[in-house]
Amino acid sequence: MSAAYIIEAEVIMPDFRRRSEGGLVERDPLGADGVRVDYGRGEEVFGEEEPAECVYRVISGVVRTSKILADGRRQISEFYLPGEVFGMETRAQHELCAEAVTDAKVFAMRRKPLMNLATTDCETARKLWAVTLHDLRRSQDHMLLLGRKSAHERLVWFLMDMAARLPADREVALPMSRQDIADYLGLTIETVSRTMTQLQEDGLIELHGCRHVVLRDRQALEIITAA
Amino acid sequence: MSAAYIIEAEVIMPDFRRRSEGGLVERDPLGADGVRVDYGRGEEVFGEEEPAECVYRVISGVVRTSKILADGRRQISEFYLPGEVFGMETRAQHELCAEAVTDAKVFAMRRKPLMNLATTDCETARKLWAVTLHDLRRSQDHMLLLGRKSAHERLVWFLMDMAARLPADREVALPMSRQDIADYLGLTIETVSRTMTQLQEDGLIELHGCRHVVLRDRQALEIITAA
DNA sequence: CGTCTCATTGACACCCTTCAAACGAAGTGG
DNA sequence: CCACTTCGTTTGAAGGGTGTCAATGAGACG
């Protein structure tokens, strides 16, 4: 890490210089340069309606994107886990806000150079498209869940999804609060809690503290999600 | 329209030769060649899990894309109006099914040549991306609606959206049935009907037959959607 | 050990669904 | 032209799944 690199980082990412790890410039698999930035739990990465300056990739921790109505009702569109890209869902302005669910380290790339690269390099353009397509596919499943599934089905789907996406020990370590889960599944925190308890009473899962879940009867759980 | 063109159309679009307008090959704004194909009301354009052979643009009429659960519950992700592109939401297989809501004419382009074009022409790649991004943005609004809004709010949003997207006479001519509206908004047909009636009783809209709606009090309607 | 935050549990209300019947518009055959 | 059928829509009554409000419980931290 040379002094020249640090200076370059300052030029590229003035806002993040302070918080980034020494401002070292690195290259993302997307082909764009950027820096690592840390966010504390609950901290906002970008806000709704904010100009879209950067595109991000989660390095560690979890980030959520959400929309909030005037009266406070919130819908979380997605949780982004390490390796996943977010912040690209709009044009000039962000249409949702992004916040750190846990302490998180993200890789931030300036949007404009990335867009420029995409106009000359088809491979980059394809990658950006693939990221958006992935989000779209998940959001279509999410719409089916929100529009047509019961609380039980929603929660089971969520737990199975988390088990598949998180590093799977014998037990799943949920990184988010009940409120986050509720706002992701279109339920209230009470319903999430009650449903979780009932799944445990039915022997489908086992709770070790509220954030550690063991999927005890995967077959039964899969039947519920398939239904 | 020469014989050579018809033969070429047969080569490009063997499946659609029968139904297309003389098989004349044309070029879409996306840069791909294709043919016009007619579908009757309710007819399937492609099914869930079906290999994704083509990408489509609506010429006239309306097309819906949806997902269906084993027990028949259905969630419509989007209605596509003339000029809009659909069928691109997946990789090798379609993740949802597409059906004609009304008699519809669509422009069908083979997927593979379009993808090939996108690997060499960044402008095409950008256009494809823009289409997906547009769908994603709408699906994020849709998730907020399905997860957090009341039946009244959903229906008002729907009517305002339709008024904005359809050729706006003084009255909006809904192209879809109550069942389609219900499956789009995550409600039952009865709730849609009742809510529609109540909006009329409150003087916010006026129904001229079940498919023709006049938005009488736009200001009040906008307040409901903003809430 | 006290405080704070988050999660759980309980009682109750209500919005929406479910089930059922009536209504209406469009098409068909006599 | 009119009864008849059919399909979609509207309306009604009743029930249930979630939401709301409130109190209790459980960890985390100083």
Short mmCIF file of C-alpha atoms (C1' of nucleotides) in Angstrom, two decimals:
data_model
loop_
_atom_site.label_atom_id
_atom_site.label_comp_id
_atom_site.label_asym_id
_atom_site.label_seq_id
_atom_site.Cartn_x
_atom_site.Cartn_y
_atom_site.Cartn_z
CA MET A 1 0.00 0.00 0.00
CA SER A 2 1.83 3.05 -1.26
CA ALA A 3 1.13 6.70 -0.55
CA ALA A 4 0.13 7.14 -4.17
CA TYR A 5 -2.69 4.67 -3.72
CA ILE A 6 -4.02 6.46 -0.70
CA ILE A 7 -4.07 9.76 -2.52
CA GLU A 8 -5.86 8.15 -5.44
CA ALA A 9 -8.46 6.75 -3.11
CA GLU A 10 -9.07 10.21 -1.76
CA VAL A 11 -9.69 11.50 -5.25
CA ILE A 12 -11.99 8.66 -6.19
CA MET A 13 -13.87 8.38 -2.90
CA PRO A 14 -13.55 11.62 -0.98
CA ASP A 15 -16.58 10.88 1.18
CA PHE A 16 -15.34 7.54 2.31
CA ARG A 17 -11.69 8.35 2.84
CA ARG A 18 -12.26 8.81 6.52
CA ARG A 19 -13.88 5.48 7.12
CA SER A 20 -12.24 3.28 4.51
CA GLU A 21 -9.36 1.00 5.41
CA GLY A 22 -6.48 3.32 4.70
CA GLY A 23 -8.18 4.28 1.46
CA LEU A 24 -6.59 1.47 -0.50
CA VAL A 25 -8.03 1.29 -3.98
CA GLU A 26 -9.01 -2.18 -5.15
CA ARG A 27 -10.79 -3.63 -8.13
CA ASP A 28 -14.14 -5.36 -7.90
CA PRO A 29 -15.02 -8.42 -9.99
CA LEU A 30 -17.36 -6.06 -11.83
CA GLY A 31 -14.22 -4.38 -13.14
CA ALA A 32 -14.61 -1.10 -11.29
CA ASP A 33 -12.27 0.44 -8.75
CA GLY A 34 -13.42 1.29 -5.29
CA VAL A 35 -12.65 1.17 -1.59
CA ARG A 36 -13.80 -0.73 1.44
CA VAL A 37 -16.08 1.15 3.79
CA ASP A 38 -17.34 0.24 7.25
CA TYR A 39 -20.85 0.83 8.53
CA GLY A 40 -22.12 0.29 12.04
CA ARG A 41 -25.30 -1.60 12.82
CA GLY A 42 -28.31 0.42 11.68
CA GLU A 43 -26.21 2.98 9.83
CA GLU A 44 -27.53 4.20 6.50
CA VAL A 45 -25.51 3.44 3.38
CA PHE A 46 -27.75 5.57 1.21
CA GLY A 47 -31.22 7.04 1.54
CA GLU A 48 -34.35 6.95 -0.56
CA GLU A 49 -34.34 9.67 -3.21
CA GLU A 50 -30.63 10.26 -2.64
CA PRO A 51 -28.51 10.68 -5.78
CA ALA A 52 -27.05 7.32 -6.74
CA GLU A 53 -23.32 7.91 -6.56
CA CYS A 54 -22.08 4.42 -5.90
CA VAL A 55 -22.72 0.76 -6.40
CA TYR A 56 -21.86 -1.57 -3.54
CA ARG A 57 -20.81 -5.13 -2.86
CA VAL A 58 -21.11 -6.59 0.63
CA ILE A 59 -17.80 -7.82 1.97
CA SER A 60 -18.95 -8.85 5.43
CA GLY A 61 -22.11 -8.38 7.45
CA VAL A 62 -25.59 -7.87 6.09
CA VAL A 63 -27.30 -4.92 4.40
CA ARG A 64 -31.03 -4.37 3.89
CA THR A 65 -32.78 -2.25 1.28
CA SER A 66 -36.23 -0.91 2.07
CA LYS A 67 -38.98 1.53 1.26
CA ILE A 68 -40.81 3.46 3.92
CA LEU A 69 -44.25 5.07 3.76
CA ALA A 70 -44.99 8.45 5.30
CA ASP A 71 -46.66 6.86 8.33
CA GLY A 72 -43.70 4.61 9.05
CA ARG A 73 -44.80 1.36 7.45
CA ARG A 74 -41.73 -0.28 6.00
CA GLN A 75 -41.15 -2.98 3.43
CA ILE A 76 -37.72 -4.53 3.20
CA SER A 77 -37.11 -5.64 -0.37
CA GLU A 78 -33.96 -7.61 0.21
CA PHE A 79 -31.21 -8.62 2.58
CA TYR A 80 -27.79 -8.58 0.94
CA LEU A 81 -25.23 -11.06 2.19
CA PRO A 82 -21.46 -11.12 1.65
CA GLY A 83 -20.58 -11.19 -2.03
CA GLU A 84 -23.87 -9.71 -3.18
CA VAL A 85 -24.21 -6.42 -5.03
CA PHE A 86 -26.73 -3.71 -4.16
CA GLY A 87 -27.45 -0.07 -4.88
CA MET A 88 -27.87 -0.51 -8.60
CA GLU A 89 -31.62 -0.64 -8.70
CA THR A 90 -32.15 2.87 -9.97
CA ARG A 91 -31.04 5.44 -12.46
CA ALA A 92 -29.87 8.76 -11.11
CA GLN A 93 -31.60 8.47 -7.77
CA HIS A 94 -31.94 5.61 -5.35
CA GLU A 95 -35.50 4.33 -5.10
CA LEU A 96 -34.96 2.69 -1.78
CA CYS A 97 -32.73 3.15 1.18
CA ALA A 98 -29.94 0.83 2.28
CA GLU A 99 -28.88 0.27 5.86
CA ALA A 100 -26.48 -2.02 7.67
CA VAL A 101 -28.36 -4.81 9.46
CA THR A 102 -25.21 -5.77 11.34
CA ASP A 103 -21.87 -4.06 11.44
CA ALA A 104 -20.89 -4.36 7.82
CA LYS A 105 -17.99 -3.84 5.50
CA VAL A 106 -18.90 -3.00 1.95
CA PHE A 107 -16.97 -2.33 -1.22
CA ALA A 108 -18.05 0.98 -2.76
CA MET A 109 -17.54 1.78 -6.42
CA ARG A 110 -18.32 5.05 -8.09
CA ARG A 111 -21.31 4.64 -10.30
CA LYS A 112 -20.29 6.83 -13.21
CA PRO A 113 -17.03 5.13 -14.19
CA LEU A 114 -18.80 1.80 -13.90
CA MET A 115 -21.49 2.98 -16.27
CA ASN A 116 -18.88 4.31 -18.63
CA LEU A 117 -17.10 0.99 -18.57
CA ALA A 118 -20.38 -0.71 -19.38
CA THR A 119 -20.76 1.37 -22.53
CA THR A 120 -17.50 0.06 -23.95
CA ASP A 121 -17.12 -3.33 -22.32
CA CYS A 122 -19.98 -5.72 -23.02
CA GLU A 123 -18.79 -8.13 -20.39
CA THR A 124 -19.25 -5.50 -17.71
CA ALA A 125 -22.64 -4.61 -19.12
CA ARG A 126 -23.62 -8.27 -18.98
CA LYS A 127 -22.51 -8.57 -15.37
CA LEU A 128 -24.48 -5.52 -14.33
CA TRP A 129 -27.49 -6.92 -16.09
CA ALA A 130 -27.03 -10.28 -14.38
CA VAL A 131 -27.05 -8.60 -10.98
CA THR A 132 -30.30 -6.80 -11.74
CA LEU A 133 -31.83 -9.95 -13.19
CA HIS A 134 -30.98 -11.82 -10.03
CA ASP A 135 -32.70 -9.18 -7.92
CA LEU A 136 -35.72 -9.26 -10.19
CA ARG A 137 -36.06 -13.02 -9.99
CA ARG A 138 -35.98 -12.89 -6.21
CA SER A 139 -38.43 -10.03 -6.08
CA GLN A 140 -40.87 -12.04 -8.18
CA ASP A 141 -40.73 -14.86 -5.66
CA HIS A 142 -41.10 -12.26 -2.96
CA MET A 143 -44.26 -10.86 -4.55
CA LEU A 144 -45.81 -14.32 -4.60
CA LEU A 145 -44.93 -14.65 -0.94
CA LEU A 146 -46.31 -11.25 0.05
CA GLY A 147 -49.43 -11.50 -2.05
CA ARG A 148 -50.47 -15.08 -1.57
CA LYS A 149 -48.81 -16.90 1.32
CA SER A 150 -49.80 -17.34 4.95
CA ALA A 151 -47.65 -16.27 7.86
CA HIS A 152 -46.48 -19.84 8.38
CA GLU A 153 -45.51 -20.26 4.75
CA ARG A 154 -43.72 -16.93 4.72
CA LEU A 155 -41.65 -17.68 7.76
CA VAL A 156 -40.76 -21.20 6.67
CA TRP A 157 -39.72 -19.92 3.27
CA PHE A 158 -37.61 -17.28 4.98
CA LEU A 159 -35.86 -19.76 7.25
CA MET A 160 -35.15 -22.14 4.38
CA ASP A 161 -33.83 -19.28 2.26
CA MET A 162 -31.58 -18.08 5.05
CA ALA A 163 -30.33 -21.61 5.70
CA ALA A 164 -29.42 -21.92 2.03
CA ARG A 165 -27.74 -18.54 1.77
CA LEU A 166 -25.94 -18.25 5.07
CA PRO A 167 -22.91 -20.33 5.96
CA ALA A 168 -24.82 -23.41 7.07
CA ASP A 169 -23.74 -24.87 10.33
CA ARG A 170 -26.16 -27.20 11.97
CA GLU A 171 -27.98 -24.11 13.11
CA VAL A 172 -28.81 -20.94 11.25
CA ALA A 173 -27.60 -17.72 12.86
CA LEU A 174 -30.11 -15.05 11.89
CA PRO A 175 -28.33 -11.72 11.50
CA MET A 176 -31.50 -9.62 11.72
CA SER A 177 -34.06 -8.66 14.35
CA ARG A 178 -37.66 -9.81 14.50
CA GLN A 179 -38.70 -6.37 13.27
CA ASP A 180 -36.53 -6.78 10.19
CA ILE A 181 -37.97 -10.22 9.52
CA ALA A 182 -41.49 -8.85 9.94
CA ASP A 183 -40.85 -5.98 7.54
CA TYR A 184 -39.31 -8.36 5.04
CA LEU A 185 -42.24 -10.79 5.17
CA GLY A 186 -45.02 -8.22 5.32
CA LEU A 187 -46.06 -9.24 8.84
CA THR A 188 -45.93 -7.73 12.32
CA ILE A 189 -43.24 -8.53 14.83
CA GLU A 190 -45.84 -10.28 17.04
CA THR A 191 -46.95 -12.59 14.26
CA VAL A 192 -43.37 -13.49 13.45
CA SER A 193 -42.71 -14.26 17.08
CA ARG A 194 -45.87 -16.31 17.53
CA THR A 195 -45.30 -18.25 14.32
CA MET A 196 -41.72 -18.96 15.31
CA THR A 197 -42.94 -20.32 18.65
CA GLN A 198 -45.55 -22.48 16.97
CA LEU A 199 -43.06 -23.93 14.51
CA GLN A 200 -41.00 -24.91 17.51
CA GLU A 201 -44.00 -26.44 19.30
CA ASP A 202 -44.75 -28.43 16.16
CA GLY A 203 -41.21 -29.79 16.24
CA LEU A 204 -40.25 -28.28 12.89
CA ILE A 205 -37.56 -26.02 14.26
CA GLU A 206 -35.62 -25.52 17.45
CA LEU A 207 -34.81 -22.08 18.83
CA HIS A 208 -31.60 -21.50 20.74
CA GLY A 209 -32.12 -17.93 21.75
CA CYS A 210 -34.09 -15.83 19.32
CA ARG A 211 -31.38 -15.63 16.67
CA HIS A 212 -30.29 -19.25 16.42
CA VAL A 213 -32.55 -21.68 14.64
CA VAL A 214 -32.12 -25.37 13.92
CA LEU A 215 -34.21 -26.75 11.11
CA ARG A 216 -35.26 -30.02 12.71
CA ASP A 217 -37.62 -31.44 10.13
CA ARG A 218 -36.45 -30.25 6.74
CA GLN A 219 -38.79 -32.52 4.87
CA ALA A 220 -41.87 -31.11 6.60
CA LEU A 221 -40.54 -27.60 6.08
CA GLU A 222 -40.02 -28.22 2.39
CA ILE A 223 -43.58 -29.46 2.05
CA ILE A 224 -44.83 -26.19 3.52
CA THR A 225 -42.80 -24.06 1.11
CA ALA A 226 -43.83 -26.17 -1.88
CA ALA A 227 -47.54 -25.97 -1.05
CA MET B 1 -43.04 -8.60 -48.75
CA SER B 2 -41.03 -11.02 -50.88
CA ALA B 3 -41.00 -14.81 -50.81
CA ALA B 4 -37.46 -14.67 -49.50
CA TYR B 5 -38.65 -12.85 -46.40
CA ILE B 6 -41.33 -15.41 -45.71
CA ILE B 7 -38.85 -18.23 -45.98
CA GLU B 8 -36.48 -16.43 -43.66
CA ALA B 9 -39.24 -15.95 -41.16
CA GLU B 10 -39.90 -19.66 -41.25
CA VAL B 11 -36.28 -20.35 -40.47
CA ILE B 12 -36.13 -17.84 -37.68
CA MET B 13 -39.52 -18.52 -36.15
CA PRO B 14 -40.72 -21.95 -37.17
CA ASP B 15 -43.24 -22.18 -34.32
CA PHE B 16 -44.90 -18.93 -35.11
CA ARG B 17 -44.99 -19.16 -38.89
CA ARG B 18 -48.58 -20.36 -38.77
CA ARG B 19 -49.89 -17.51 -36.69
CA SER B 20 -47.67 -14.63 -37.66
CA GLU B 21 -48.78 -12.05 -40.20
CA GLY B 22 -47.44 -13.68 -43.34
CA GLY B 23 -44.20 -14.31 -41.47
CA LEU B 24 -42.74 -10.94 -42.34
CA VAL B 25 -39.49 -10.40 -40.54
CA GLU B 26 -39.06 -7.03 -38.86
CA ARG B 27 -36.55 -5.45 -36.55
CA ASP B 28 -37.32 -4.43 -32.99
CA PRO B 29 -35.93 -1.28 -31.39
CA LEU B 30 -33.83 -3.67 -29.33
CA GLY B 31 -32.01 -4.47 -32.55
CA ALA B 32 -33.23 -8.05 -32.93
CA ASP B 33 -35.25 -9.53 -35.74
CA GLY B 34 -38.57 -11.17 -35.11
CA VAL B 35 -42.14 -11.56 -36.23
CA ARG B 36 -45.57 -10.49 -35.10
CA VAL B 37 -47.66 -13.17 -33.42
CA ASP B 38 -51.31 -13.14 -32.38
CA TYR B 39 -52.68 -14.58 -29.18
CA GLY B 40 -56.31 -14.95 -28.20
CA ARG B 41 -57.66 -13.86 -24.82
CA GLY B 42 -56.35 -16.18 -22.11
CA GLU B 43 -53.90 -17.90 -24.42
CA GLU B 44 -50.50 -18.76 -23.00
CA VAL B 45 -47.46 -17.08 -24.54
CA PHE B 46 -45.07 -19.18 -22.48
CA GLY B 47 -45.35 -21.32 -19.38
CA GLU B 48 -43.51 -21.45 -16.08
CA GLU B 49 -40.39 -23.60 -16.29
CA GLU B 50 -40.59 -23.56 -20.06
CA PRO B 51 -37.28 -23.01 -21.91
CA ALA B 52 -36.90 -19.33 -22.66
CA GLU B 53 -36.71 -19.23 -26.43
CA CYS B 54 -37.92 -15.75 -27.10
CA VAL B 55 -38.19 -12.24 -25.80
CA TYR B 56 -41.39 -10.32 -26.54
CA ARG B 57 -42.68 -6.81 -27.02
CA VAL B 58 -46.38 -6.08 -26.82
CA ILE B 59 -47.71 -4.49 -29.99
CA SER B 60 -51.38 -4.33 -29.03
CA GLY B 61 -53.49 -5.73 -26.23
CA VAL B 62 -52.29 -6.65 -22.76
CA VAL B 63 -50.19 -9.53 -21.44
CA ARG B 64 -49.83 -10.66 -17.82
CA THR B 65 -46.98 -12.59 -16.22
CA SER B 66 -47.72 -14.67 -13.15
CA LYS B 67 -46.64 -17.40 -10.80
CA ILE B 68 -49.01 -20.10 -9.59
CA LEU B 69 -48.77 -22.28 -6.51
CA ALA B 70 -49.69 -25.95 -6.52
CA ASP B 71 -53.08 -25.27 -4.92
CA GLY B 72 -54.02 -22.65 -7.49
CA ARG B 73 -53.13 -19.44 -5.69
CA ARG B 74 -51.83 -17.03 -8.25
CA GLN B 75 -49.79 -13.85 -8.10
CA ILE B 76 -49.63 -11.66 -11.17
CA SER B 77 -46.30 -9.84 -11.22
CA GLU B 78 -47.05 -7.44 -14.00
CA PHE B 79 -49.37 -6.36 -16.77
CA TYR B 80 -47.52 -5.47 -19.96
CA LEU B 81 -49.06 -2.81 -22.17
CA PRO B 82 -48.28 -1.94 -25.79
CA GLY B 83 -44.63 -1.05 -26.28
CA GLU B 84 -43.44 -2.91 -23.18
CA VAL B 85 -41.02 -5.83 -23.23
CA PHE B 86 -41.53 -9.07 -21.32
CA GLY B 87 -40.17 -12.61 -21.19
CA MET B 88 -36.62 -11.58 -20.33
CA GLU B 89 -36.83 -12.15 -16.62
CA THR B 90 -34.92 -15.42 -16.59
CA ARG B 91 -31.90 -17.22 -17.87
CA ALA B 92 -32.52 -20.48 -19.72
CA GLN B 93 -35.97 -21.10 -18.30
CA HIS B 94 -38.91 -18.84 -17.71
CA GLU B 95 -39.65 -18.32 -14.04
CA LEU B 96 -43.19 -17.22 -14.61
CA CYS B 97 -45.85 -17.77 -17.20
CA ALA B 98 -47.17 -15.20 -19.62
CA GLU B 99 -50.72 -15.09 -20.93
CA ALA B 100 -52.77 -12.75 -23.07
CA VAL B 101 -55.18 -10.73 -20.92
CA THR B 102 -56.99 -9.54 -24.03
CA ASP B 103 -56.53 -10.57 -27.63
CA ALA B 104 -52.99 -9.45 -28.18
CA LYS B 105 -50.41 -8.99 -30.87
CA VAL B 106 -46.83 -9.36 -29.75
CA PHE B 107 -43.47 -9.07 -31.43
CA ALA B 108 -41.41 -12.21 -30.79
CA MET B 109 -37.61 -12.22 -31.05
CA ARG B 110 -35.41 -15.25 -30.67
CA ARG B 111 -33.51 -15.02 -27.43
CA LYS B 112 -30.19 -16.43 -28.54
CA PRO B 113 -29.34 -13.99 -31.36
CA LEU B 114 -30.38 -11.16 -29.07
CA MET B 115 -28.01 -12.40 -26.36
CA ASN B 116 -25.26 -12.76 -28.94
CA LEU B 117 -25.86 -9.23 -30.13
CA ALA B 118 -25.60 -8.07 -26.52
CA THR B 119 -22.14 -9.60 -26.19
CA THR B 120 -20.79 -7.47 -29.02
CA ASP B 121 -23.02 -4.40 -28.94
CA CYS B 122 -22.97 -2.52 -25.65
CA GLU B 123 -25.94 -0.41 -26.68
CA THR B 124 -28.09 -3.52 -26.95
CA ALA B 125 -26.76 -4.79 -23.63
CA ARG B 126 -27.67 -1.46 -22.06
CA LYS B 127 -31.18 -1.59 -23.48
CA LEU B 128 -31.75 -5.10 -22.16
CA TRP B 129 -30.51 -3.99 -18.80
CA ALA B 130 -32.80 -0.96 -18.83
CA VAL B 131 -35.81 -3.19 -19.46
CA THR B 132 -34.93 -5.42 -16.51
CA LEU B 133 -34.22 -2.41 -14.31
CA HIS B 134 -37.63 -0.99 -15.14
CA ASP B 135 -39.30 -4.25 -14.13
CA LEU B 136 -37.28 -4.35 -10.93
CA ARG B 137 -38.23 -0.82 -9.95
CA ARG B 138 -41.89 -1.59 -10.45
CA SER B 139 -41.64 -4.85 -8.57
CA GLN B 140 -40.13 -3.01 -5.60
CA ASP B 141 -43.13 -0.70 -5.49
CA HIS B 142 -45.30 -3.74 -5.87
CA MET B 143 -43.69 -5.43 -2.88
CA LEU B 144 -44.41 -2.38 -0.73
CA LEU B 145 -48.00 -2.52 -1.90
CA LEU B 146 -48.42 -6.25 -1.25
CA GLY B 147 -46.62 -6.23 2.06
CA ARG B 148 -47.84 -3.05 3.66
CA LYS B 149 -50.91 -1.50 2.06
CA SER B 150 -54.62 -1.89 2.74
CA ALA B 151 -57.11 -3.04 0.15
CA HIS B 152 -58.23 0.56 -0.44
CA GLU B 153 -54.69 1.76 -0.93
CA ARG B 154 -53.89 -1.09 -3.27
CA LEU B 155 -56.88 -0.52 -5.48
CA VAL B 156 -56.44 3.23 -5.63
CA TRP B 157 -52.80 2.79 -6.54
CA PHE B 158 -53.82 0.35 -9.22
CA LEU B 159 -56.40 2.66 -10.76
CA MET B 160 -54.00 5.61 -10.74
CA ASP B 161 -51.29 3.49 -12.30
CA MET B 162 -53.62 2.25 -15.01
CA ALA B 163 -54.87 5.77 -15.68
CA ALA B 164 -51.28 6.89 -16.13
CA ARG B 165 -50.24 4.01 -18.35
CA LEU B 166 -53.32 3.48 -20.50
CA PRO B 167 -54.37 5.91 -23.21
CA ALA B 168 -56.18 8.31 -20.92
CA ASP B 169 -59.59 9.34 -22.06
CA ARG B 170 -61.83 10.85 -19.48
CA GLU B 171 -62.47 7.32 -18.32
CA VAL B 172 -60.07 4.44 -17.87
CA ALA B 173 -60.95 1.27 -19.77
CA LEU B 174 -59.63 -1.61 -17.68
CA PRO B 175 -58.50 -4.41 -19.96
CA MET B 176 -58.53 -7.09 -17.25
CA SER B 177 -61.09 -8.95 -15.17
CA ARG B 178 -61.73 -8.56 -11.45
CA GLN B 179 -59.92 -11.85 -10.90
CA ASP B 180 -56.83 -10.50 -12.64
CA ILE B 181 -56.93 -7.33 -10.57
CA ALA B 182 -57.32 -9.40 -7.41
CA ASP B 183 -54.38 -11.64 -8.29
CA TYR B 184 -52.29 -8.60 -9.12
CA LEU B 185 -53.07 -6.84 -5.85
CA GLY B 186 -52.92 -9.88 -3.58
CA LEU B 187 -56.63 -9.69 -2.75
CA THR B 188 -59.74 -11.73 -3.47
CA ILE B 189 -62.15 -10.90 -6.24
CA GLU B 190 -64.83 -10.10 -3.64
CA THR B 191 -62.64 -7.58 -1.86
CA VAL B 192 -61.79 -5.89 -5.14
CA SER B 193 -65.44 -5.67 -6.04
CA ARG B 194 -66.49 -4.38 -2.64
CA THR B 195 -63.68 -1.84 -2.51
CA MET B 196 -64.54 -0.64 -5.99
CA THR B 197 -68.16 -0.15 -4.91
CA GLN B 198 -67.12 1.73 -1.82
CA LEU B 199 -64.82 4.05 -3.74
CA GLN B 200 -67.79 4.85 -5.89
CA GLU B 201 -70.05 5.45 -2.89
CA ASP B 202 -67.41 7.79 -1.48
CA GLY B 203 -67.50 9.74 -4.71
CA LEU B 204 -63.88 9.07 -5.56
CA ILE B 205 -64.59 7.14 -8.73
CA GLU B 206 -67.49 6.45 -11.04
CA LEU B 207 -68.12 3.05 -12.56
CA HIS B 208 -69.67 2.75 -16.02
CA GLY B 209 -69.99 -0.98 -16.23
CA CYS B 210 -67.35 -2.96 -14.42
CA ARG B 211 -64.53 -2.15 -16.83
CA HIS B 212 -64.91 1.58 -17.24
CA VAL B 213 -63.79 3.83 -14.42
CA VAL B 214 -63.78 7.61 -14.14
CA LEU B 215 -61.41 9.04 -11.54
CA ARG B 216 -63.67 11.72 -10.12
CA ASP B 217 -61.56 13.09 -7.29
CA ARG B 218 -57.94 12.76 -8.30
CA GLN B 219 -56.72 14.84 -5.41
CA ALA B 220 -58.35 12.61 -2.82
CA LEU B 221 -57.09 9.55 -4.68
CA GLU B 222 -53.54 10.90 -4.70
CA ILE B 223 -53.67 11.48 -0.97
CA ILE B 224 -54.59 7.83 -0.45
CA THR B 225 -51.68 6.60 -2.57
CA ALA B 226 -49.24 8.96 -0.89
CA ALA B 227 -50.27 7.94 2.63
"C1'" DC C 1 -27.72 -5.16 40.00
"C1'" DG C 2 -30.32 -1.82 37.36
"C1'" DT C 3 -31.42 -0.28 32.83
"C1'" DC C 4 -32.36 -0.62 28.13
"C1'" DT C 5 -33.68 -2.89 24.17
"C1'" DC C 6 -35.76 -6.54 21.98
"C1'" DA C 7 -38.71 -10.65 22.09
"C1'" DT C 8 -42.62 -13.18 23.78
"C1'" DT C 9 -47.25 -13.83 25.25
"C1'" DG C 10 -52.15 -12.65 25.98
"C1'" DA C 11 -56.71 -10.54 25.00
"C1'" DC C 12 -59.35 -8.47 21.79
"C1'" DA C 13 -60.68 -6.18 17.43
"C1'" DC C 14 -61.03 -5.84 12.66
"C1'" DC C 15 -59.97 -6.34 7.91
"C1'" DC C 16 -60.19 -9.49 4.66
"C1'" DT C 17 -61.43 -14.15 3.27
"C1'" DT C 18 -64.68 -17.78 2.67
"C1'" DC C 19 -68.91 -19.60 1.38
"C1'" DA C 20 -73.24 -18.77 -0.79
"C1'" DA C 21 -76.68 -16.59 -3.44
"C1'" DA C 22 -78.37 -13.09 -6.48
"C1'" DC C 23 -77.56 -10.24 -10.31
"C1'" DG C 24 -76.21 -8.80 -15.00
"C1'" DA C 25 -74.29 -8.89 -19.53
"C1'" DA C 26 -73.20 -11.54 -23.55
"C1'" DG C 27 -73.89 -15.24 -26.56
"C1'" DT C 28 -76.89 -19.24 -28.40
"C1'" DG C 29 -80.66 -21.74 -30.10
"C1'" DG C 30 -85.49 -22.09 -30.83
"C1'" DC D 1 -87.17 -11.64 -31.00
"C1'" DC D 2 -87.05 -13.91 -26.80
"C1'" DA D 3 -86.06 -17.60 -23.41
"C1'" DC D 4 -82.05 -19.97 -21.94
"C1'" DT D 5 -77.43 -20.68 -20.66
"C1'" DT D 6 -73.05 -19.22 -19.19
"C1'" DC D 7 -69.68 -16.56 -17.26
"C1'" DG D 8 -68.24 -12.83 -14.62
"C1'" DT D 9 -69.57 -9.48 -11.05
"C1'" DT D 10 -71.83 -7.93 -7.03
"C1'" DT D 11 -73.71 -8.44 -2.52
"C1'" DG D 12 -74.53 -10.70 2.01
"C1'" DA D 13 -73.40 -13.24 6.28
"C1'" DA D 14 -70.16 -15.44 9.03
"C1'" DG D 15 -65.59 -16.87 10.33
"C1'" DG D 16 -60.64 -16.73 10.77
"C1'" DG D 17 -55.99 -15.05 10.44
"C1'" DT D 18 -53.32 -11.06 11.55
"C1'" DG D 19 -53.02 -6.73 13.55
"C1'" DT D 20 -53.30 -3.82 17.67
"C1'" DC D 21 -52.58 -2.77 22.29
"C1'" DA D 22 -50.61 -3.97 26.57
"C1'" DA D 23 -47.97 -6.47 29.86
"C1'" DT D 24 -44.36 -9.66 30.86
"C1'" DG D 25 -39.95 -11.86 30.02
"C1'" DA D 26 -35.15 -12.30 28.53
"C1'" DG D 27 -30.52 -10.82 27.17
"C1'" DA D 28 -26.90 -7.33 26.76
"C1'" DC D 29 -24.35 -3.84 28.81
"C1'" DG D 30 -22.58 -0.68 32.02
#
